[in-house]
PDB file of C-alpha atoms in Angstrom:
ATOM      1  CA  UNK A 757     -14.277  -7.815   2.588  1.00 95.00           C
ATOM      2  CA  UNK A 758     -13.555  -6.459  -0.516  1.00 98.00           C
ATOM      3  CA  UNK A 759     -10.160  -4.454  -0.742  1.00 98.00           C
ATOM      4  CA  UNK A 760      -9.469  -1.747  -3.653  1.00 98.00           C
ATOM      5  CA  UNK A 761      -5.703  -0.253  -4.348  1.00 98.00           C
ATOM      6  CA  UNK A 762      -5.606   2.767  -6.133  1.00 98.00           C
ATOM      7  CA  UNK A 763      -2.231   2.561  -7.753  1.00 95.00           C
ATOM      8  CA  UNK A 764      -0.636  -0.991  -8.424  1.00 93.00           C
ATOM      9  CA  UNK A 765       3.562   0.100  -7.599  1.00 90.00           C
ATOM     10  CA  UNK A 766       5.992  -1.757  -5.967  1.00 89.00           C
ATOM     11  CA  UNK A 767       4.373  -0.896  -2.139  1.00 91.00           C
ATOM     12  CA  UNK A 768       0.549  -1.786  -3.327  1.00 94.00           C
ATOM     13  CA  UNK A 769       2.073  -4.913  -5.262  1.00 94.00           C
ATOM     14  CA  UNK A 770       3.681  -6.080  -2.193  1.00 93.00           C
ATOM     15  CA  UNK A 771       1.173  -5.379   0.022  1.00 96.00           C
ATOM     16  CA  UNK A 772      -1.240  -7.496  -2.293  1.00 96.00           C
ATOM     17  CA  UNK A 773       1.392 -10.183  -2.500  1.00 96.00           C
ATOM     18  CA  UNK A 774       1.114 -10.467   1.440  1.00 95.00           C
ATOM     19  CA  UNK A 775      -2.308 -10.598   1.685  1.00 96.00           C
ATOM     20  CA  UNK A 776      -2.653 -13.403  -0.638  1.00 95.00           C
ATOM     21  CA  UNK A 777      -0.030 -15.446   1.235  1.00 94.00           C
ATOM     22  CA  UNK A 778      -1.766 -14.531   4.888  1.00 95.00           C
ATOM     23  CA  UNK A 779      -5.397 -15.631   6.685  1.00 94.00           C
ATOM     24  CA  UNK A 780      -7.285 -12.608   5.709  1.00 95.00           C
ATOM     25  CA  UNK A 781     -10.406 -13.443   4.779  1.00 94.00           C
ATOM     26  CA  UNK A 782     -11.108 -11.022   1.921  1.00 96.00           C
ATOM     27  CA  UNK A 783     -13.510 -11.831  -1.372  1.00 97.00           C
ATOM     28  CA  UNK A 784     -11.769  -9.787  -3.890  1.00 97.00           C
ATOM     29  CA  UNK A 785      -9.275  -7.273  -4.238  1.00 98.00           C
ATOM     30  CA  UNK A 786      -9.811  -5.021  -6.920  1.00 98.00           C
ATOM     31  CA  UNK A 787      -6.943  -3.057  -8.655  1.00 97.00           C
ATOM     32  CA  UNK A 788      -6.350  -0.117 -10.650  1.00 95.00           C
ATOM     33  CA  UNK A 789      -5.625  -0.033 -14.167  1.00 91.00           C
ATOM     34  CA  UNK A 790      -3.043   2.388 -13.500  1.00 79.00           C
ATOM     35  CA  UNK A 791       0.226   0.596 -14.196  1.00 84.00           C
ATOM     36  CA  UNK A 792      -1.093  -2.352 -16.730  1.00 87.00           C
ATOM     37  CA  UNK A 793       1.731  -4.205 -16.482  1.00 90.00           C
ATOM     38  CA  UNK A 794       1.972  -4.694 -13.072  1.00 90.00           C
ATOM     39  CA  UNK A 795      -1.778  -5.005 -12.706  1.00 91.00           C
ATOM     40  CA  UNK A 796      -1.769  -7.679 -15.260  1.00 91.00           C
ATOM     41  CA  UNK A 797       0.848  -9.730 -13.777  1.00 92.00           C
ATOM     42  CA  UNK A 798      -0.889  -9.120  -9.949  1.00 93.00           C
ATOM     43  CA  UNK A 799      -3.888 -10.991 -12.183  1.00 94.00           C
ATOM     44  CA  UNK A 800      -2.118 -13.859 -13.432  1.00 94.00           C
ATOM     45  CA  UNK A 801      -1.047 -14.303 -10.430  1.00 94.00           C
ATOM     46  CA  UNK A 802      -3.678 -14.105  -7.823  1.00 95.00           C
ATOM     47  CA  UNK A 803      -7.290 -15.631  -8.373  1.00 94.00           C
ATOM     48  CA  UNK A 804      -9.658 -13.366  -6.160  1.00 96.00           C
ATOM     49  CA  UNK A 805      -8.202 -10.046  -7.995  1.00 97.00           C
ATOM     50  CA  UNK A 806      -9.816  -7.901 -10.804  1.00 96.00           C
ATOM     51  CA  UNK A 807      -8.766  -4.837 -12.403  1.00 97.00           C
ATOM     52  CA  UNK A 808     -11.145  -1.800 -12.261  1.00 96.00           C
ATOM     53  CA  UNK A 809     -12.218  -0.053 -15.130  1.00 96.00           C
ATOM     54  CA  UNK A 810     -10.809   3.166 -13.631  1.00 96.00           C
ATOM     55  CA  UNK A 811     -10.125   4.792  -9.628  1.00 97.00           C
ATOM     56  CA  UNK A 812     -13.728   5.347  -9.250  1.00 98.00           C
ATOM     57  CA  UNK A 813     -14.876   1.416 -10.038  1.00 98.00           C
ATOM     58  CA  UNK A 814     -12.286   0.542  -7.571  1.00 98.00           C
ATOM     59  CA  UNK A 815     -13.913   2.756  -4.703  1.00 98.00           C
ATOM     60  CA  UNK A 816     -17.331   1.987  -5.765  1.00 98.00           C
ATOM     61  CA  UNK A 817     -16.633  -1.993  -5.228  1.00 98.00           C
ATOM     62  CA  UNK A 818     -14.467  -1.282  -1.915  1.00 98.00           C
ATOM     63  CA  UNK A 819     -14.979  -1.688   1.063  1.00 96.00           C
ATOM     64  CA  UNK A 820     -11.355  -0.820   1.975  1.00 98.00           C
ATOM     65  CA  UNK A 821      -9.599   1.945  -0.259  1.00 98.00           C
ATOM     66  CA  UNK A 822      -5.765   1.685  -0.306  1.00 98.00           C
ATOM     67  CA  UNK A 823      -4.255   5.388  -2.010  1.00 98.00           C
ATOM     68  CA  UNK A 824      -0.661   4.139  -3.729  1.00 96.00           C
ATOM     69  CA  UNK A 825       0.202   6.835  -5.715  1.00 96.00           C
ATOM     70  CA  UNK A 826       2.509   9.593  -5.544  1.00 93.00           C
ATOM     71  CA  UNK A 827       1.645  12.399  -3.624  1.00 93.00           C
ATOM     72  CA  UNK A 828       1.700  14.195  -6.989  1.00 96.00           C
ATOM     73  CA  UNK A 829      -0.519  12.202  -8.579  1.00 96.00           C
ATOM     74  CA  UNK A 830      -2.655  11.843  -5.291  1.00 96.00           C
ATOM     75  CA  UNK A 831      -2.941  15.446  -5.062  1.00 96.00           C
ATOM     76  CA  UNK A 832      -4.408  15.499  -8.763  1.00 96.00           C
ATOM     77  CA  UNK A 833      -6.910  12.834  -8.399  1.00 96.00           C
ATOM     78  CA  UNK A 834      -7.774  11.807  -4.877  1.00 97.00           C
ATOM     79  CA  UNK A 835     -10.361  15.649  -4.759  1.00 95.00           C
ATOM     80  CA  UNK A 836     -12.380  14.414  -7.514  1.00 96.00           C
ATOM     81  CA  UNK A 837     -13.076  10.423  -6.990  1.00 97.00           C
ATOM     82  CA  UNK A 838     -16.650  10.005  -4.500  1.00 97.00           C
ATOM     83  CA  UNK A 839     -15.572   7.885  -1.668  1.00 97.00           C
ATOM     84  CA  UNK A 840     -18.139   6.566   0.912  1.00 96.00           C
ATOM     85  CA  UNK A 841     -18.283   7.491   4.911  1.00 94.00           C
ATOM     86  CA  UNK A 842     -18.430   3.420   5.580  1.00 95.00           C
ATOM     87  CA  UNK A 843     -15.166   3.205   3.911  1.00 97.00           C
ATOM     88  CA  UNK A 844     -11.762   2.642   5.440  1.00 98.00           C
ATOM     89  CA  UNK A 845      -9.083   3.973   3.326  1.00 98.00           C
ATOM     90  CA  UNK A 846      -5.540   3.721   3.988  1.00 98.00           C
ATOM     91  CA  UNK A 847      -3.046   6.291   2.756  1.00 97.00           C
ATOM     92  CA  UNK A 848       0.688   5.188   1.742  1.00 95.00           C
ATOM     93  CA  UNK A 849       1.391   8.681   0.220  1.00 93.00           C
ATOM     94  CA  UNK A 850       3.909   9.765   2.003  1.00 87.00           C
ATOM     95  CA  UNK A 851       3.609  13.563   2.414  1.00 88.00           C
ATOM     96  CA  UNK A 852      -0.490  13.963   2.087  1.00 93.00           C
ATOM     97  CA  UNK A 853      -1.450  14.591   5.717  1.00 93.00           C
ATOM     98  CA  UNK A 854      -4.497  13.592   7.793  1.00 93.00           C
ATOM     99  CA  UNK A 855      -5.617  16.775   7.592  1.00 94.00           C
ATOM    100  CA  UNK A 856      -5.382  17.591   3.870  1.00 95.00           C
ATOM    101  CA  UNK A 857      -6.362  13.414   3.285  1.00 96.00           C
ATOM    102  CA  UNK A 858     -10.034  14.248   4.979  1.00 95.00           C
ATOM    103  CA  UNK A 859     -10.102  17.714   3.152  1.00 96.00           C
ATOM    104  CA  UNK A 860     -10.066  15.848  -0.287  1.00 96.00           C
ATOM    105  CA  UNK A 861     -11.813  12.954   0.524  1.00 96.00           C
ATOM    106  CA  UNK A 862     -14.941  14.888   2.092  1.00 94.00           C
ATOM    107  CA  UNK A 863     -16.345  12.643   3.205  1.00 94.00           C
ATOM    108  CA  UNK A 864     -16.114  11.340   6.952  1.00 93.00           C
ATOM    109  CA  UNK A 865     -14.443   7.547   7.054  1.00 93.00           C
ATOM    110  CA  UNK A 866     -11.764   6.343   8.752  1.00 94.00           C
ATOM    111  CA  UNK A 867      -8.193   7.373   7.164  1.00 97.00           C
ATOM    112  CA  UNK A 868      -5.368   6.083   8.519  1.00 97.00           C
ATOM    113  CA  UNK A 869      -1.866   6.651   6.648  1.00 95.00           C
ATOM    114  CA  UNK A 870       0.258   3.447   6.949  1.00 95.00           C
ATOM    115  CA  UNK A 871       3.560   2.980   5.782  1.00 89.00           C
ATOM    116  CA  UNK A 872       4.621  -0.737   4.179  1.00 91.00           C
ATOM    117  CA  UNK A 873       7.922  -1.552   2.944  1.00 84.00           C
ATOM    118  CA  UNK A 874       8.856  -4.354   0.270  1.00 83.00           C
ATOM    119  CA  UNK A 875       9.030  -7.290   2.809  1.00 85.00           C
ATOM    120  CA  UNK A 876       5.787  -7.076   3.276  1.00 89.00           C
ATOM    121  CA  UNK A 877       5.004  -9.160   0.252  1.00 89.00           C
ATOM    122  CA  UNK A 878       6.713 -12.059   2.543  1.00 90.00           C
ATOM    123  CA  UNK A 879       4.866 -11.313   5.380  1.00 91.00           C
ATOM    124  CA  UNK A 880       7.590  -9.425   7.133  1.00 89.00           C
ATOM    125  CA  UNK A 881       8.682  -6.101   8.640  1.00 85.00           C
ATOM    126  CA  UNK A 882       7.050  -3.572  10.728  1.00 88.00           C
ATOM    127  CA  UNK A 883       4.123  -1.248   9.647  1.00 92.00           C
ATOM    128  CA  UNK A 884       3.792   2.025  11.061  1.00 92.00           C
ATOM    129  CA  UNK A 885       0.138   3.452  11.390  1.00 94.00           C
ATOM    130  CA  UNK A 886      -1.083   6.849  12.384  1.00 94.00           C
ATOM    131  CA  UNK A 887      -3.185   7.418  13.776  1.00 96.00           C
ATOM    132  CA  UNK A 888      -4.222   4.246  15.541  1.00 96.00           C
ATOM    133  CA  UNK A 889      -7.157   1.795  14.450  1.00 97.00           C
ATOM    134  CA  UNK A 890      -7.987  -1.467  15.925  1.00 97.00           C
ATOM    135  CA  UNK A 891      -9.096  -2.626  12.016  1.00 97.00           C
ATOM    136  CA  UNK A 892      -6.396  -1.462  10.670  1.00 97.00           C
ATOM    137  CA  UNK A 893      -3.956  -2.558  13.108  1.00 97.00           C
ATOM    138  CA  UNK A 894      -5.424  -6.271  12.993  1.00 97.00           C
ATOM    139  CA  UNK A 895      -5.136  -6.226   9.301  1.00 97.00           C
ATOM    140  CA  UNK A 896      -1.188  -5.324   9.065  1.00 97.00           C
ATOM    141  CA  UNK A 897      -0.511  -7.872  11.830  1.00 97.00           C
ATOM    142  CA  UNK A 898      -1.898 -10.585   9.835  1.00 96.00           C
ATOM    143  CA  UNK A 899       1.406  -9.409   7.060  1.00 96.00           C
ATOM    144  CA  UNK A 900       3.499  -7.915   9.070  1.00 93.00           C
ATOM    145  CA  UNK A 901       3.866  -5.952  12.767  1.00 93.00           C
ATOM    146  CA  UNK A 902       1.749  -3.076  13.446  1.00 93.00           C
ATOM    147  CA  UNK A 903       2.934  -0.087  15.246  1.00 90.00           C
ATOM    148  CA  UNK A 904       1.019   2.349  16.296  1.00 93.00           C
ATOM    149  CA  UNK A 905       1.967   6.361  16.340  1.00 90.00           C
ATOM    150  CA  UNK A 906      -0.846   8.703  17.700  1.00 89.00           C
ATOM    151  CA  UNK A 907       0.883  11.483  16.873  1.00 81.00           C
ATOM    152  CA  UNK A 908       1.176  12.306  13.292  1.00 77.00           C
ATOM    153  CA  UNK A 909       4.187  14.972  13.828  1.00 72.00           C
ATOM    154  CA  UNK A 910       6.108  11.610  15.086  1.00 67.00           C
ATOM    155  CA  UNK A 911       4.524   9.121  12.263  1.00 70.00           C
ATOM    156  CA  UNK A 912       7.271  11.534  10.037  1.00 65.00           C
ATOM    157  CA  UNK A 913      10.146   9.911  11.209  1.00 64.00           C
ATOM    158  CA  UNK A 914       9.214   6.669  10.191  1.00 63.00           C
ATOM    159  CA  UNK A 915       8.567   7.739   6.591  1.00 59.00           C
ATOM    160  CA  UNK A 916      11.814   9.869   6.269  1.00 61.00           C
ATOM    161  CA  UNK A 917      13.798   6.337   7.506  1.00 65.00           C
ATOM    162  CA  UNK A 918      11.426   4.433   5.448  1.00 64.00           C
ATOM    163  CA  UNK A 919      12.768   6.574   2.270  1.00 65.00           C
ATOM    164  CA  UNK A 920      15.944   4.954   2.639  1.00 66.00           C
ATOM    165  CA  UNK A 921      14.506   1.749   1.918  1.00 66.00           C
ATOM    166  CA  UNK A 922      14.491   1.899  -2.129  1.00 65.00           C
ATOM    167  CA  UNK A 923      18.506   3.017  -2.054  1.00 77.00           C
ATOM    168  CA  UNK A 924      19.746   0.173   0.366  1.00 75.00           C
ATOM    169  CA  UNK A 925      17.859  -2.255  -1.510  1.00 70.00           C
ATOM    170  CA  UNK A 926      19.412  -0.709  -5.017  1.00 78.00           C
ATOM    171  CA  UNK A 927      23.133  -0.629  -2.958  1.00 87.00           C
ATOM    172  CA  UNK A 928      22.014  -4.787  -2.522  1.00 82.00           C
ATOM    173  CA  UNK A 929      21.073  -5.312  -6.014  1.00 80.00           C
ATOM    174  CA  UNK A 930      24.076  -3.960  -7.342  1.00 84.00           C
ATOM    175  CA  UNK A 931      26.309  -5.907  -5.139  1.00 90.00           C
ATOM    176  CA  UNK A 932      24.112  -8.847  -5.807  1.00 87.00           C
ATOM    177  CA  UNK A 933      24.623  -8.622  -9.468  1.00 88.00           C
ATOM    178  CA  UNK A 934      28.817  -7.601  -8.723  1.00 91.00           C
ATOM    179  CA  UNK A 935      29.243 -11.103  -7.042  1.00 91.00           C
ATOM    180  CA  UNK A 936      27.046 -12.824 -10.042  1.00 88.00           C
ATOM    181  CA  UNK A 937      29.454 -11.359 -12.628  1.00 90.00           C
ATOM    182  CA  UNK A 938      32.489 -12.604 -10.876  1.00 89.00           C
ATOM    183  CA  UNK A 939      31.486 -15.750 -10.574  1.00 88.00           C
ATOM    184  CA  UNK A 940      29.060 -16.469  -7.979  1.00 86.00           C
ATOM    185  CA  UNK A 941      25.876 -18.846  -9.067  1.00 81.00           C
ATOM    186  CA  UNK A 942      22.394 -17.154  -7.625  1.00 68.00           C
ATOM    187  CA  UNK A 943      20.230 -18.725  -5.371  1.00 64.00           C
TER     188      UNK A 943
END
């Protein structure tokens, strides 16, 4: 299995960072050359990834597609990359529905929109899914715990509490770095 991420941010970086400390047998994963610094330092870091030469080499080598982008960006360049019907490609844009998602791809593969938080990159926390896929689904369990909405109205919930993620993990890091400057040693 060869896995693509268009977009290398903090979610496809620790989603990456899972799957290198889990079972899942993959061959490669190949990354885009979007954020070079972060791409580089996924390199150095893991042995079975590459970085593309743009979106397109990613898809073409893929046999899974994950889109980590904004859904700005997304909306810009997911219409005019050439993805393949055998393709599964998993959406963590947050506000790019199903329906638009198979409207610019246009091609028919499996989409599923999943939403992965930080942990993930140590192989914890829950990952919703929408709609269901038994792939896709076996996957996430193998970094994490896979739940599975059918309904896509209800899969919003889960991204509107997973956007409070980010600011409860900035509220930590502050009061992490408070207790360091007042005397406390880090761990």
């Amino acid at each position: 299995m060869k896995l693509g991420f268009i977009g290398t941010g903090k979610i496809a970086s620790s989603v990456i960072y899972g799957i290198n400390k889990s079972n899942i047998n993959y061959k490669k994963i190949i990354v885009s050359p979007r954020n070079k610094k972060n791409s580089n330092l996924l390199k150095k870091k893991i042995k079975k990834l590459v970085i593309g030469k743009n979106n397109q080499d990613v898809i073409n080598k893929s046999n899974w597609v994950f889109l980590s982008v904004t859904p700005e960006v997304g909306k810009k360049i997911i219409k005019n990359l050439k993805f393949k019907s055998n393709q599964i490609i998993v959406s963590f844009i947050s506000s790019i529905t199903l329906k638009d998602l198979k409207k610019m791809v246009k091609v028919k593969a499996n989409i599923v929109r999943a939403i992965p938080l930080p942990p993930i990159s140590l192989k914890k926390g829950p990952v919703p899914i929408c709609p269901p896929n038994k792939k896709v689904k076996n996957f996430f369990n193998k970094i994490g715990s896979t739940i599975e909405i059918r309904n896509e109205k209800l899969s919003l919930n889960f991204w509107t509490m997973s956007s409070m993620m980010a600011p409860y993990y900035e509220i930590l890091n502050h009061l992490s770095l408070w207790l360091h400057k007042k005397g406390l040693n880090k761990i």
